[in-house]
Coordinates of C-alpha atoms in Angstrom, one line a residue:
X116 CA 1.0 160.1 -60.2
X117 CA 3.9 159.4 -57.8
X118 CA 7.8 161.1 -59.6
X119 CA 10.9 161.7 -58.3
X120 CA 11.0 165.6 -58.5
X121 CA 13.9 168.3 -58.2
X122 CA 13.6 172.0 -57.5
X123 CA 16.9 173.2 -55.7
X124 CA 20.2 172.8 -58.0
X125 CA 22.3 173.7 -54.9
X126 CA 20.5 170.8 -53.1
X127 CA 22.4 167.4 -54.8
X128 CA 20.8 164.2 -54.1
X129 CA 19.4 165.2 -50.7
X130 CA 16.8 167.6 -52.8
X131 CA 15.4 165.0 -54.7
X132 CA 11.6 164.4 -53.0
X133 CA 8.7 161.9 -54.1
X134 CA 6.0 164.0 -55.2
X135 CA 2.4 164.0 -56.4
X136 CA 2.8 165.3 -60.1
X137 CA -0.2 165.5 -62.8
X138 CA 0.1 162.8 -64.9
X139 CA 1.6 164.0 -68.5
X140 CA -0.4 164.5 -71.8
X141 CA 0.7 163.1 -75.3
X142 CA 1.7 166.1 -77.5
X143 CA 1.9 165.6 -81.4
X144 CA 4.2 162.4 -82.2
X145 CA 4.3 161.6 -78.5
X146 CA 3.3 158.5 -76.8
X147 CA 2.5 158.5 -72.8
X148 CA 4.1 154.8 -71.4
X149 CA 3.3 153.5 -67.9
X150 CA 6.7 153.2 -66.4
X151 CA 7.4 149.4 -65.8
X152 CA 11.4 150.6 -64.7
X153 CA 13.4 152.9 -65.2
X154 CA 17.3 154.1 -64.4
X155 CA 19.3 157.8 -63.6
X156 CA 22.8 158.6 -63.2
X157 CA 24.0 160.9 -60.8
X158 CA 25.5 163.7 -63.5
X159 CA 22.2 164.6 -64.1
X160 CA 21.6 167.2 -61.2
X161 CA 24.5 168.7 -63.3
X162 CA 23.1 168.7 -66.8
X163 CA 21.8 172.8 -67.1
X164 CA 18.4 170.9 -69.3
X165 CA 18.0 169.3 -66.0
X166 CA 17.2 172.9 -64.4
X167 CA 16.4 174.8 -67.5
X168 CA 14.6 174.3 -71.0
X169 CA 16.5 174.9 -74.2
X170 CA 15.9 179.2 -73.8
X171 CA 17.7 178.8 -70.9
X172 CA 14.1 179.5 -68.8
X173 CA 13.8 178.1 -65.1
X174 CA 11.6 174.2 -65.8
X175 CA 11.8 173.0 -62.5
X176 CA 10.3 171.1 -60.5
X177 CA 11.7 168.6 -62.1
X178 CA 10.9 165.0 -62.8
X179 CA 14.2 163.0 -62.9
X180 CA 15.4 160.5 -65.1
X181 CA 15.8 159.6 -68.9
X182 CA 16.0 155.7 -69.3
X183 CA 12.7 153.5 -69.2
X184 CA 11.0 150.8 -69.9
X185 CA 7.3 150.3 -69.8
X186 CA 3.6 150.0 -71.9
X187 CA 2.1 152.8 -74.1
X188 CA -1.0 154.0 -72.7
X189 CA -1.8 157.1 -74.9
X190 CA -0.7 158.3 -78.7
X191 CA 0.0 161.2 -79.4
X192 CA -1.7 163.0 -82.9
X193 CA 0.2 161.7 -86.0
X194 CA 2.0 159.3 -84.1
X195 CA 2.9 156.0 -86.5
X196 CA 4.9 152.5 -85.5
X197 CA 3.7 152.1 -82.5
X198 CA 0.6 150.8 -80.7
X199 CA -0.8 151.3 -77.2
X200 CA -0.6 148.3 -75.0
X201 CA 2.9 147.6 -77.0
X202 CA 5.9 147.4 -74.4
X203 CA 8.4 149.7 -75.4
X204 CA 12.2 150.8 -73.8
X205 CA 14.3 153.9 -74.5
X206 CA 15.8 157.5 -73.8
X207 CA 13.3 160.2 -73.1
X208 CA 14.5 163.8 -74.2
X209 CA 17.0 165.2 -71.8
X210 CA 15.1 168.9 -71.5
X211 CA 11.4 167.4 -70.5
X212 CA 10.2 165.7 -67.3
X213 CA 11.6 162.1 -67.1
X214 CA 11.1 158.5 -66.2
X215 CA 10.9 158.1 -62.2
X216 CA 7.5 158.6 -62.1
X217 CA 4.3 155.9 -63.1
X218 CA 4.1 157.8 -66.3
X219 CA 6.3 159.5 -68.6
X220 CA 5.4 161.2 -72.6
X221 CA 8.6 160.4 -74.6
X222 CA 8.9 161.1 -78.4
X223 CA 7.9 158.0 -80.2
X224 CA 11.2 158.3 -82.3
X225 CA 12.8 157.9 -79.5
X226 CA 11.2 154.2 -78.3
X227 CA 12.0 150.6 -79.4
X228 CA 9.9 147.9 -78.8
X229 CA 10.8 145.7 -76.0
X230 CA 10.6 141.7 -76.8
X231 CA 8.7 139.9 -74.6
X232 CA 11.5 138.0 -73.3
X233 CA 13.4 140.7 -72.1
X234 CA 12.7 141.8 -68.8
X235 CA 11.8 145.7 -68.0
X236 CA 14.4 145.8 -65.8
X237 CA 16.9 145.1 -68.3
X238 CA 15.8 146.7 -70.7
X239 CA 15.6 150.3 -68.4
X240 CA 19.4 149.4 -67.9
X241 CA 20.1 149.7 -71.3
X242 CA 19.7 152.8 -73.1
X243 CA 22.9 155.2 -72.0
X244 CA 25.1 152.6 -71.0
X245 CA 24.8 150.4 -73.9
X246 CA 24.2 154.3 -76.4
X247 CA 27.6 155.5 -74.6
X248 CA 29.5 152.2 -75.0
X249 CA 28.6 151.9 -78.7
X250 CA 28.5 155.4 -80.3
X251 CA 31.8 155.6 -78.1
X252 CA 33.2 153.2 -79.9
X253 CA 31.8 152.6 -84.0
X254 CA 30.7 156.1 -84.3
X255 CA 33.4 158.1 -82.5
X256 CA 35.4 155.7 -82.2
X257 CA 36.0 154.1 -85.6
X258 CA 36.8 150.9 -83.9
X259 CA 37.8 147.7 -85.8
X260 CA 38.9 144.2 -85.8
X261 CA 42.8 143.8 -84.4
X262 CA 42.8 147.2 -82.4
X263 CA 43.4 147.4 -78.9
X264 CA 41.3 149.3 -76.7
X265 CA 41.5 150.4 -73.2
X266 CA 38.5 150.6 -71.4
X267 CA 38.3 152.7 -67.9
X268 CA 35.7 151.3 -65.6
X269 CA 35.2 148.1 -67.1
X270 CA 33.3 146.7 -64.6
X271 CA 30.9 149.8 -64.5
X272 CA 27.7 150.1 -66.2
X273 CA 29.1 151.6 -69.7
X274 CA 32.4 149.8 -69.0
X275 CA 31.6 146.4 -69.4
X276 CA 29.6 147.6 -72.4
X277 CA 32.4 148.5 -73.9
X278 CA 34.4 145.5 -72.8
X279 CA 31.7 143.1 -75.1
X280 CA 31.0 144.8 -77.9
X281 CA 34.7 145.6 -78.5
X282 CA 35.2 142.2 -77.8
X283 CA 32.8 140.9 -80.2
X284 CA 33.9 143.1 -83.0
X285 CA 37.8 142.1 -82.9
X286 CA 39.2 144.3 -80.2
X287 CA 41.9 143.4 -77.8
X288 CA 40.4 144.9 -74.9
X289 CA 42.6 146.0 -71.3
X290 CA 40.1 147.0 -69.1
X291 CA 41.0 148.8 -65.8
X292 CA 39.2 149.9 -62.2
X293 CA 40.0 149.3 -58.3
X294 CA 41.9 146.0 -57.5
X295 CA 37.8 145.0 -56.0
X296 CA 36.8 145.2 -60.1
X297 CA 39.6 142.7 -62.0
X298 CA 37.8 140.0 -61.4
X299 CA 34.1 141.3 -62.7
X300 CA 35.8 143.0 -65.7
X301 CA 37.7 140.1 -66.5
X302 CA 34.3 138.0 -66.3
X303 CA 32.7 140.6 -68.8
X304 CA 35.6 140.1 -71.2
X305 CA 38.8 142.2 -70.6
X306 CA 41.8 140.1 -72.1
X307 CA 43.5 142.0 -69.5
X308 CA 43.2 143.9 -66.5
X309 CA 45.1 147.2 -64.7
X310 CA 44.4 147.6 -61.1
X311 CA 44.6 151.8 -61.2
X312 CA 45.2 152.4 -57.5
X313 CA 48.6 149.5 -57.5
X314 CA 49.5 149.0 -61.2
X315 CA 51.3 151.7 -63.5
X316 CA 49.0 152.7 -66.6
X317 CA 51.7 153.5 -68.3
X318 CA 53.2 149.9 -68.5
X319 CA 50.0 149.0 -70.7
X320 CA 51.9 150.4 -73.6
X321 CA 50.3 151.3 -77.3
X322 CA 46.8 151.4 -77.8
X323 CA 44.2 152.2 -80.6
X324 CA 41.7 153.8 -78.6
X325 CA 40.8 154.7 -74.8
X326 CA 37.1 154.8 -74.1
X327 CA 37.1 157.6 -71.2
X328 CA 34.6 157.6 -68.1
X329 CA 36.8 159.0 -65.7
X330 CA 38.6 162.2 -66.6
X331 CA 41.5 164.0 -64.7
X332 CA 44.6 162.9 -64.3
X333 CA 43.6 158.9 -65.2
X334 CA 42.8 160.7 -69.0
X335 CA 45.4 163.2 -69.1
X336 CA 47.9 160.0 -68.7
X337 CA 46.1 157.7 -70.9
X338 CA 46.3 160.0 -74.1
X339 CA 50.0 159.5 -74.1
X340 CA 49.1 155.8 -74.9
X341 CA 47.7 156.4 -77.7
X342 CA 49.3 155.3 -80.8
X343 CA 49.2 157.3 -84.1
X344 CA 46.0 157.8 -85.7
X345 CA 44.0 156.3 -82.4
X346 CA 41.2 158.1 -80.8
X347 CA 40.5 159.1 -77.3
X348 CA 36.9 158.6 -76.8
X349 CA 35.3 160.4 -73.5
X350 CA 32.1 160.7 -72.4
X351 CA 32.9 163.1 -69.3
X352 CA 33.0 166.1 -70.7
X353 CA 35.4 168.9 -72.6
X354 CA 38.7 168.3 -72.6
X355 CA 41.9 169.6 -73.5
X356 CA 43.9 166.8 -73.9
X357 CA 44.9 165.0 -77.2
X358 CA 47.2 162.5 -78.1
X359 CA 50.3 163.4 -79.8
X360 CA 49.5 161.8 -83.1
X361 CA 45.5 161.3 -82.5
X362 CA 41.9 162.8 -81.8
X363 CA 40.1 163.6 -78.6
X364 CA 36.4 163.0 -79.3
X365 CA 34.1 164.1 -76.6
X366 CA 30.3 163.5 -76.5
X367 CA 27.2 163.4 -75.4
X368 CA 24.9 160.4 -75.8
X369 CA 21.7 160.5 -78.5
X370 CA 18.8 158.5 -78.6
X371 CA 19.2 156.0 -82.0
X372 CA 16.4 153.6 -82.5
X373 CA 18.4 151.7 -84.7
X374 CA 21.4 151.2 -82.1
X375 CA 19.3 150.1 -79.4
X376 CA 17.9 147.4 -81.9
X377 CA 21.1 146.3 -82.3
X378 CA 22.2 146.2 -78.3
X379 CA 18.7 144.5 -77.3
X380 CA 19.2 141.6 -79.9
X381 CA 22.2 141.2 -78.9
X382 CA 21.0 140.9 -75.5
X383 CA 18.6 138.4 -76.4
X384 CA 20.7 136.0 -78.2
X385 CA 23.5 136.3 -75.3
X386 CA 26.6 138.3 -76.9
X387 CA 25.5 140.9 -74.6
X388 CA 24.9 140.9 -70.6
X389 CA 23.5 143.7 -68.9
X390 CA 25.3 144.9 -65.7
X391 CA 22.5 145.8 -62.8
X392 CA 24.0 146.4 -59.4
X393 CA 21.0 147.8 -57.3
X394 CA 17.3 147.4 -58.0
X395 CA 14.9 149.5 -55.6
X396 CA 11.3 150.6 -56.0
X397 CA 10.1 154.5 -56.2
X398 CA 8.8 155.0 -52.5
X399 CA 13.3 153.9 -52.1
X400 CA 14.7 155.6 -54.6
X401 CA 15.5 158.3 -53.1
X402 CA 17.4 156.7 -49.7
X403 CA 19.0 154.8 -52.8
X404 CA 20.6 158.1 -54.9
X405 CA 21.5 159.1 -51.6
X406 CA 23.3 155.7 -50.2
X407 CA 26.9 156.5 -49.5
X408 CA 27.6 152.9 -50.8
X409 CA 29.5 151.9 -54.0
X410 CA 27.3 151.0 -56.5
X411 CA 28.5 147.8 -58.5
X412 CA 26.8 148.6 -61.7
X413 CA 23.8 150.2 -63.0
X414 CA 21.0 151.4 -60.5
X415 CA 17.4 150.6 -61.6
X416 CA 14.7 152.1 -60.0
X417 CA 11.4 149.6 -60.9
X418 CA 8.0 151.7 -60.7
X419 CA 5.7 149.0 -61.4
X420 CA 6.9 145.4 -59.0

């Protein structure tokens, strides 16, 4: 089968390579899915299970990727709730060979069915941004009706995430970005919007939580909005800021069946859009991870046209 493969951390982008790879067998509880789409994000060529397995041995090459979208081919022994032929969307484990490639063996527990009337492209765009926006927020978070919430990179991929379901579950939500993005974050819900390169951050006031994608100096300022009790929520990494009277949560995405249930229906019934910039094939992907252009939302890389 045709992957995307990675042997040479030092590399970036410019080592990724399509590759010949065998195609993957079903281990106990797995199921192998022909990959319909599926989506990356850059930070993985920094992720140590990207380059390693959990004893910290060399894995690589590599086979990039962790979101997809596809069609069970094979089960796995003692695998239960799902069928072959049954389309399917998730997160694959972070520490095994991943979705850009025609075939991928993911942990069942870790796969949702896809309804038929959701597209594999959306459905590939779904599982960190809409895990990251929602475990962000209800999980870490604690977020409830009446709070305010500021939102960095609301017209990202996980920003405008955020930016609906806090909407839809009572928030007041600022969202903020370049002056290009006020207009698209505004369209995905912000009540309001904070051009960071022309507007002062500080002049947004109090706020319940700040949902993080950004880091530096952007966060370090931010936690001083926080009023007492809030929560800042990042999912960039350790940090050593905290509010004065609050929490600093940081954290790292998890496969949750249940969730993605949740964010697909939403999907389908419209309280949810999905926000896909750039949609290229496999034989592109890589002149795509390695575009110099902004990317205007999630990158989905479909396999199968």
């Amino acid at each position: 089968m045709k992957a995307i493969v990675v042997t040479d951390q030092a590399a970036g982008t410019a080592g990724m390579k399509l590759m010949e790879r065998p195609e993957p067998q079903a281990a106990i509880n797995d199921v192998v899915v022909r990959v319909h789409a599926a989506g990356f994000v850059n930070t993985e060529l920094d992720w140590p299970s990207t380059w390693t397995d959990r004893t910290f041995r060399d894995r690589t090459p590599s086979i990039l990727g962790h979101e997809l979208a596809g069609v069970i081919t094979a089960l796995g022994y003692g695998t239960t709730g799902l069928s072959i032929g049954q389309r399917v969307f998730g997160l694959s484990d972070w520490y095994r060979d991943g979705t850009l490639a025609e075939y991928v063996a993911v942990e069942a527990r870790n796969l949702v069915p896809l309804p038929g009337d959701v597209d594999f492209t959306v459905g590939a765009s779904l599982p960190i941004s809409g895990l990251t926006a929602w475990q962000g927020l209800f999980q870490h978070g604690g977020l409830h009706a009446g709070q305010t919430v500021l939102a960095h990179g609301a017209a990202g991929a996980v920003g405008s995430i955020v930016t609906q379901l806090a909407r839809e579950a009572g928030a007041y939500v600022i969202g903020t970005g370049r002056a290009v993005d006020r207009q698209k974050a505004l369209d995905f819900g912000a009540n309001e919007f904070v051009d960071l390169g022309n507007d002062s951050l500080e002049d947004v006031g109090g706020v319940d939580l700040v949902f993080d994608v950004i880091g530096g100096d952007v966060q370090k300022r931010s936690a001083a909005l926080i009023r007492a009790g809030g929560t800042l929520v990042t999912a960039v990494g350790p940090t050593d800021i905290r509010p004065a009277d609050g929490l600093t949560v940081d954290f790292v995405v998890e496969a949750d069946r249940a969730q993605l249930s949740e964010i697909v229906q939403r999907v389908r019934d419209g309280r949810l859009r999905t926000n896909i910039g750039k949609v290229s094939s496999l034989d592109d992907a890589v002149a795509t991870f390695n575009s110099t252009e902004r990317r205007a939302g999630k990158t989905v890389i479909r396999v199968l046209p």
